[in-house]
Coordinates of C-alpha atoms and ligand atoms in Angstrom, one line a residue:
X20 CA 130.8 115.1 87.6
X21 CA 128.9 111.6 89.1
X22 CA 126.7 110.1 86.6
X23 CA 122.6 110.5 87.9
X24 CA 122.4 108.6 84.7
X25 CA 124.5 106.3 83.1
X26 CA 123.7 104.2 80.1
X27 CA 126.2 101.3 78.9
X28 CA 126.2 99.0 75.7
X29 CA 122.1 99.6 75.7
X30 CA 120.9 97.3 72.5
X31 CA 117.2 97.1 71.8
X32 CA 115.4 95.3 68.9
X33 CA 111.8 94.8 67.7
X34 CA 111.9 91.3 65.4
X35 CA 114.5 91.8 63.1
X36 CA 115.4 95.1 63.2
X37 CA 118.4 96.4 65.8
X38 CA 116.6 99.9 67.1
X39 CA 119.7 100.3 69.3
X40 CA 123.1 99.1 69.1
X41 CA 125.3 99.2 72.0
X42 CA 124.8 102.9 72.3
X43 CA 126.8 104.3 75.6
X44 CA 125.8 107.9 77.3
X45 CA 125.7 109.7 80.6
X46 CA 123.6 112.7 82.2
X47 CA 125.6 114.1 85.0
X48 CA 123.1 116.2 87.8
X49 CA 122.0 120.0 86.4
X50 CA 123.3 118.9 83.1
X51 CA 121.7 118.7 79.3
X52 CA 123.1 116.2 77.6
X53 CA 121.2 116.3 74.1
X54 CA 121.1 113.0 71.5
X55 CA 120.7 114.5 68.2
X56 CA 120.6 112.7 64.8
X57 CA 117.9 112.0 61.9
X58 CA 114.2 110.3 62.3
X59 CA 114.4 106.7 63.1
X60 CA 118.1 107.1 63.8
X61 CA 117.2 105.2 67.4
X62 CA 116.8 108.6 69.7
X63 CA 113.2 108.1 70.5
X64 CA 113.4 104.3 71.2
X65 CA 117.0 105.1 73.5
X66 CA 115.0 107.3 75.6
X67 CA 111.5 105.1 75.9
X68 CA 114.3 101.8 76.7
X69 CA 115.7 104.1 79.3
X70 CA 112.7 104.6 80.8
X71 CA 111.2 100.8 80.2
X72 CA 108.3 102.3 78.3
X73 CA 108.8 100.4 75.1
X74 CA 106.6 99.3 72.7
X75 CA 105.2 95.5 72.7
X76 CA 107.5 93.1 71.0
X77 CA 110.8 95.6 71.9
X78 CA 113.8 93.6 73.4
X79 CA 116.2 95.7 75.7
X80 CA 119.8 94.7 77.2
X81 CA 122.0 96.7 78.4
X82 CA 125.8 96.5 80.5
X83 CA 124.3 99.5 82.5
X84 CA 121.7 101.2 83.1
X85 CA 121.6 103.4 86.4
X86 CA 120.2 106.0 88.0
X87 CA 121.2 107.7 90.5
X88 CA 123.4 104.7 91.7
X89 CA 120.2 102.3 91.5
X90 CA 120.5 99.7 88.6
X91 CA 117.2 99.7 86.8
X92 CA 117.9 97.5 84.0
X93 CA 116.5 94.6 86.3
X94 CA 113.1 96.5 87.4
X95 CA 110.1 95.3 86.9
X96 CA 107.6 97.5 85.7
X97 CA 105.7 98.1 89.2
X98 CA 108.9 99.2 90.8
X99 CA 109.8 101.1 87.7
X100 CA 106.4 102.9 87.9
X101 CA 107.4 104.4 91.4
X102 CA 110.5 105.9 89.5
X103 CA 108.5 107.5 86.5
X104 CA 107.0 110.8 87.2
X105 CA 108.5 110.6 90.5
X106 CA 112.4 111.1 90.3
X107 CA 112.8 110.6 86.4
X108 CA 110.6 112.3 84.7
X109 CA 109.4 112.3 80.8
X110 CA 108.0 114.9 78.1
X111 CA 107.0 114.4 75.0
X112 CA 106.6 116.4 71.3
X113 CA 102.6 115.9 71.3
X114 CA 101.7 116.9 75.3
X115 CA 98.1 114.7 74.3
X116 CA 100.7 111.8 74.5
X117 CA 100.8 112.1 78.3
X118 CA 97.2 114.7 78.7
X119 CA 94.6 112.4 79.3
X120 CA 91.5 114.1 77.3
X121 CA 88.7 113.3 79.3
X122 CA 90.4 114.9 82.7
X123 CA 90.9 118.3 84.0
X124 CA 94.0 119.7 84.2
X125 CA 94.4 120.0 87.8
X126 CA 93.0 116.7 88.5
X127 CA 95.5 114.8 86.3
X128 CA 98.4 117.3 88.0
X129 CA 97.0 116.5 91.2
X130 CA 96.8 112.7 91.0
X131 CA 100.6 112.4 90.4
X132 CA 101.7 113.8 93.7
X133 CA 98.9 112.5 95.6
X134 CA 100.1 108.7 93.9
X135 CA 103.8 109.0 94.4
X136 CA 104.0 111.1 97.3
X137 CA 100.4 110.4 99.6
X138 CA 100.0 114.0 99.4
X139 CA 96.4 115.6 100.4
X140 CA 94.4 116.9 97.8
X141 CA 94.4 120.5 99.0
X142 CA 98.9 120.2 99.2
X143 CA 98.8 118.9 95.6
X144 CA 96.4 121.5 94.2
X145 CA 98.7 124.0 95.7
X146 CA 101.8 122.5 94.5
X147 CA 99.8 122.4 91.0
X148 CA 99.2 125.7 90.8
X149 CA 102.8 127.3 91.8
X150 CA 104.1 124.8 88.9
X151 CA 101.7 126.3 86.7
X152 CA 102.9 129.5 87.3
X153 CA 106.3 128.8 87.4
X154 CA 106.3 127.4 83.8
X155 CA 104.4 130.6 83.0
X156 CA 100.9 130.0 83.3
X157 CA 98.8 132.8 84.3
X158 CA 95.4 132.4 85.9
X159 CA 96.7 128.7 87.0
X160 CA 93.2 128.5 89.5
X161 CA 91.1 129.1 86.0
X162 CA 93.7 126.6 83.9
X163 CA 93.5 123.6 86.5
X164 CA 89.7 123.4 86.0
X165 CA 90.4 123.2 82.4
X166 CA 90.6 120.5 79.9
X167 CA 93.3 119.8 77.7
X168 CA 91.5 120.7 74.4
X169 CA 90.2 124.2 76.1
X170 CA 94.3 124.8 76.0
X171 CA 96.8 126.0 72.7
X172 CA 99.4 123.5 71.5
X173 CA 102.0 125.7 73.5
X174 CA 100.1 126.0 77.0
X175 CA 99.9 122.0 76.6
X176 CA 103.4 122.0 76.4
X177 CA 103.9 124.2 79.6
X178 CA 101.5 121.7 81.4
X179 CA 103.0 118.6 80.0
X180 CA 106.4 120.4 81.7
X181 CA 104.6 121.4 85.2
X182 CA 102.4 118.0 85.5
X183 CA 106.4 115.9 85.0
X184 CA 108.0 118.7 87.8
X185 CA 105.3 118.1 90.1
X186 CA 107.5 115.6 92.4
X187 CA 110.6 117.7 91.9
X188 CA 112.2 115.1 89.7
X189 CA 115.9 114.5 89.2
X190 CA 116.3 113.6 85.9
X191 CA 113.9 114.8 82.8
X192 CA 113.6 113.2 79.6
X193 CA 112.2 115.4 76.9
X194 CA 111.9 113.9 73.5
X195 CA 111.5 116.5 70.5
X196 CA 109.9 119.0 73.2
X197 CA 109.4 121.9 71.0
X198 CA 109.0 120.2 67.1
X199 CA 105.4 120.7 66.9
X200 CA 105.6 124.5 68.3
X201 CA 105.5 127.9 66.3
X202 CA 109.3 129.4 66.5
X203 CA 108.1 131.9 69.4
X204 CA 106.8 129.7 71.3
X205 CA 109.6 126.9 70.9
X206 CA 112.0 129.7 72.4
X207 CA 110.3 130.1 75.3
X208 CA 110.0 126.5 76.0
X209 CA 114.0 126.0 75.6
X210 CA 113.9 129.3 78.0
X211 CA 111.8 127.7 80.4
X212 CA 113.7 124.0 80.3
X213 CA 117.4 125.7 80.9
X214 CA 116.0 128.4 83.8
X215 CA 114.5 125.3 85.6
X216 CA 117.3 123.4 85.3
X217 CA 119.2 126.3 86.8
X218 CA 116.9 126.6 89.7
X219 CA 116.6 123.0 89.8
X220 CA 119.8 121.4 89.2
X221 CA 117.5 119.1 86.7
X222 CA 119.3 116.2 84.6
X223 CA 117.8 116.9 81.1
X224 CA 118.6 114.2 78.4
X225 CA 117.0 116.3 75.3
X226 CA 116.3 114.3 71.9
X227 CA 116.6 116.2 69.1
X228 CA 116.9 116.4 65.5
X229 CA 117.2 120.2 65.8
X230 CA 120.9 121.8 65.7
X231 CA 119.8 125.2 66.2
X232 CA 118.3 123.7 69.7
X233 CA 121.6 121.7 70.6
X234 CA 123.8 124.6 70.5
X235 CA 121.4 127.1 72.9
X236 CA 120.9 124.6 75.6
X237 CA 123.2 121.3 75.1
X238 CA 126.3 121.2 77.7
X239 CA 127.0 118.0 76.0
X240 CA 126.2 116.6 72.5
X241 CA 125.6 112.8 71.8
X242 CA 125.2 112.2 67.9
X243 CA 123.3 109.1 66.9
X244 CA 123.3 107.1 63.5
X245 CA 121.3 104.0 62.8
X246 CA 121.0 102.9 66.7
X247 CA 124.9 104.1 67.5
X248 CA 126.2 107.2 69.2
X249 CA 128.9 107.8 66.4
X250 CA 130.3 110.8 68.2
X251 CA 130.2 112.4 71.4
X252 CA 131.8 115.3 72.7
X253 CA 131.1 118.7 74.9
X254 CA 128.9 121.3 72.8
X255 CA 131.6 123.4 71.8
X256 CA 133.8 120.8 70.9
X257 CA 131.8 119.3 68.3
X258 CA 130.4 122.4 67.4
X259 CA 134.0 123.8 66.6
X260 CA 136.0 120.6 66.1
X261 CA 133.6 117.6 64.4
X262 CA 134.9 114.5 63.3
X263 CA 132.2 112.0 62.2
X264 CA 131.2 112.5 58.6
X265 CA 127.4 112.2 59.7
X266 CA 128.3 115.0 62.2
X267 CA 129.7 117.1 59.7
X268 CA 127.1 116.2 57.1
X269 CA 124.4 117.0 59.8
X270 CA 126.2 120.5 60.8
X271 CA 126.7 121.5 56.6
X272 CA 122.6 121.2 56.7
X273 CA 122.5 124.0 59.2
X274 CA 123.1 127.8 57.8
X275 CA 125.0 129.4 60.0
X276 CA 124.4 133.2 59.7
X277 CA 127.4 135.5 58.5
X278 CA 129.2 132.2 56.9
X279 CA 125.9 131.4 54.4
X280 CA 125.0 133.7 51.8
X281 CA 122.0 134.8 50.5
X282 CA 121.0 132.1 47.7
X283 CA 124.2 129.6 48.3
X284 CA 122.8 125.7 48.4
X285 CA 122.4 124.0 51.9
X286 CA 124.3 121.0 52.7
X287 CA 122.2 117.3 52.8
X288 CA 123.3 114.0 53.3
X289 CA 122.4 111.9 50.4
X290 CA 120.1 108.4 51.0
X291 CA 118.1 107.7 54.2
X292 CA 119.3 105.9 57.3
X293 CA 119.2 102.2 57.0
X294 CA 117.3 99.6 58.7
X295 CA 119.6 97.5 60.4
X296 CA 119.1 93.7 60.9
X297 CA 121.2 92.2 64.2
X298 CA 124.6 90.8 63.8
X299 CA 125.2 93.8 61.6
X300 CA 129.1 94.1 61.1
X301 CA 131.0 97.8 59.8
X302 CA 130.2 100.9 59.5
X303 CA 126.1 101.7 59.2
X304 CA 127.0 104.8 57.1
X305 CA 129.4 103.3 54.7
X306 CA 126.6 104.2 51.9
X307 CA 126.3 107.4 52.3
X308 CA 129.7 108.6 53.2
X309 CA 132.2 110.0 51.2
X310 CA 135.2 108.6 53.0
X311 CA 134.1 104.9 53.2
X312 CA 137.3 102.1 52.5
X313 CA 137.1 98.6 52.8
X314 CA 138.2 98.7 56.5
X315 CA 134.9 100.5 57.2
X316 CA 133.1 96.9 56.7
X317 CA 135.1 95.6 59.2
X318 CA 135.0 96.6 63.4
X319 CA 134.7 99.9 63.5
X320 CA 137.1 101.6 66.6
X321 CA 135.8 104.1 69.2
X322 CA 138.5 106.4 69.0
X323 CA 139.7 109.9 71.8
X324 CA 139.3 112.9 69.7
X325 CA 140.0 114.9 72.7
X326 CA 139.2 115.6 76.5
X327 CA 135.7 113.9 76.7
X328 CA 135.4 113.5 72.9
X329 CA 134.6 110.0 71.4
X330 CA 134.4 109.0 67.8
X331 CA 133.2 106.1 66.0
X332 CA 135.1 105.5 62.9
X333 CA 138.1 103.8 60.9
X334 CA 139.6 107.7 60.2
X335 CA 141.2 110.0 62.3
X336 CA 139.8 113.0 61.0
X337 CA 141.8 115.9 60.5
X338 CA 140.7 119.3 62.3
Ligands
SF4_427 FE1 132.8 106.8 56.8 FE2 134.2 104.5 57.3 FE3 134.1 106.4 59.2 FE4 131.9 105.0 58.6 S1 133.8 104.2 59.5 S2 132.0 107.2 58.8 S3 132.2 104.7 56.4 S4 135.0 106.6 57.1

């Protein structure tokens, strides 16, 4: 499959901290490729450097970074605006991150495909309200004369997911899209997300710290530790086959139904993930993990666990 994204060697730091550390993905088109790993594990920051949205005071370089073919890396910020909410698109966890309060609905829906697209007002209110609808919306005529605080944290959501389709991007980034929703309405999020990308042949890149998430909708599975992708493989494969000890200490925290019983202790990874200063040399989770050896303070090797599965780490883990 071509890349629509490809990220290489992407390092970002604020001061003295390393955010990101040479982490390496790809999002091939109508695929979700989701980066899952604990807060401030560098997930969050990957996606906002992807997108040049990072905070003041954050430093991005990267070998690669290129959409569709383009090379973005060297954008400035009024040529990367005419790519944002146009052909790469971004969600968020709190939908007030991207709802402007004081605005109607429809007018802040409206406004992106009249900006990006010199569409007429009556074209985008159309194309506003068949979104609506097709992210499950009913009355979408009442809702785009709304304002986002008449609306429920999951309606927001569904918004937030029409407002970033309205100019049929190719590539969505959806950071921790469903955290802040009840469990109902989380499912029908995910529902929503994968039938669009059906109908759509949508790129999703998916951040996630949620597991149960990954394995419903992920085609691939990126894990990240302390600003690294420390294993990579498709969903089944690291599902079935893991070979990082994070990844296995991240999968013994999830119960798995039939295999848990009733009362028996979860797993959890002892100790937090480190703040890591630049020029950092070994293995980031030589602290916490149970296999660590003095070579694991040294380079650590990317090995091939398998067809299109990656590993960072001095062991070859058995099966
Ligand atoms: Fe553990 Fe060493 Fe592998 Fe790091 S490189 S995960 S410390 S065995």
């Amino acid at each position: 499959m071509t890349a629509l994204l490809e990220v290489q060697d992407l390092r970002v730091t604020f001061g003295g901290t390393a955010a990101v550390r040479g982490a390496s993905l790809a999002v091939a088109k109508g695929e979700t490729h989701c980066l899952v790993g604990e807060s401030g594990c560098g997930k969050s920051v990957t996606s906002l450097a992807i997108m040049g949205l990072l905070a003041r005071g954050g430093r991005r370089e990267a070998s690669a970074l290129r959409f569709a073919g383009l090379e973005i890396g060297g954008l400035n910020e009024r040529e990367m605006s005419r790519l944002r909410g146009d052909r790469m698109a971004m969600i968020f966890q709190e939908p007030m991150t991207s709802l402007n309060p004081a605005y109607t609905v429809g007018s802040q829906m409206t406004e992106v495909l009249r900006r990006h697209r010199g569409a007429t007002r009556a074209q985008a209110v159309d194309r506003a309200a068949e979104l609506l609808g097709r992210v499950g919306i009913t009355a979408p005529g009442l809702r785009l004369g709304q304002f986002p605080h008449q609306l429920s944290g999951g309606l927001r959501q569904r918004v937030m997911i029409a407002m970033a389709l309205m100019c049929d991007p190719e590539l969505l980034i959806a950071d921790e899209p469903t955290t802040a929703l009840d469990v109902t309405v989380q499912a029908q999020i995910l529902r929503l997300l994968a039938g669009l990308q059906r109908d759509l042949g949508l790129g999703i890149l998916l951040i996630t710290h949620d597991l149960g998430v990954v394995a419903r909708i992920a085609d691939r599975v990126s894990v990240m530790y302390a600003g690294e992708v420390v294993e990579s493989a498709p969903t089944a494969e690291l599902f079935g086959n893991p070979r990082h000890p994070y990844t296995r200490g991240l999968l013994a925290c999830v119960p798995v139904p039939g295999k848990v019983k009733r009362g028996d202790p979860l797993g959890s990874i002892p100790g937090v993930v480190p703040r890591i200063p630049p020029g950092f040399r070994g293995c980031a989770f030589r602290d916490r993990c149970e296999y660590a050896h003095a070579e694991c303070s040294g380079p650590i090797p990317r090995q091939q666990a398998g067809p299109g599965h990656e590993v960072l780490c001095t062991l070859a883990l058995a099966a």
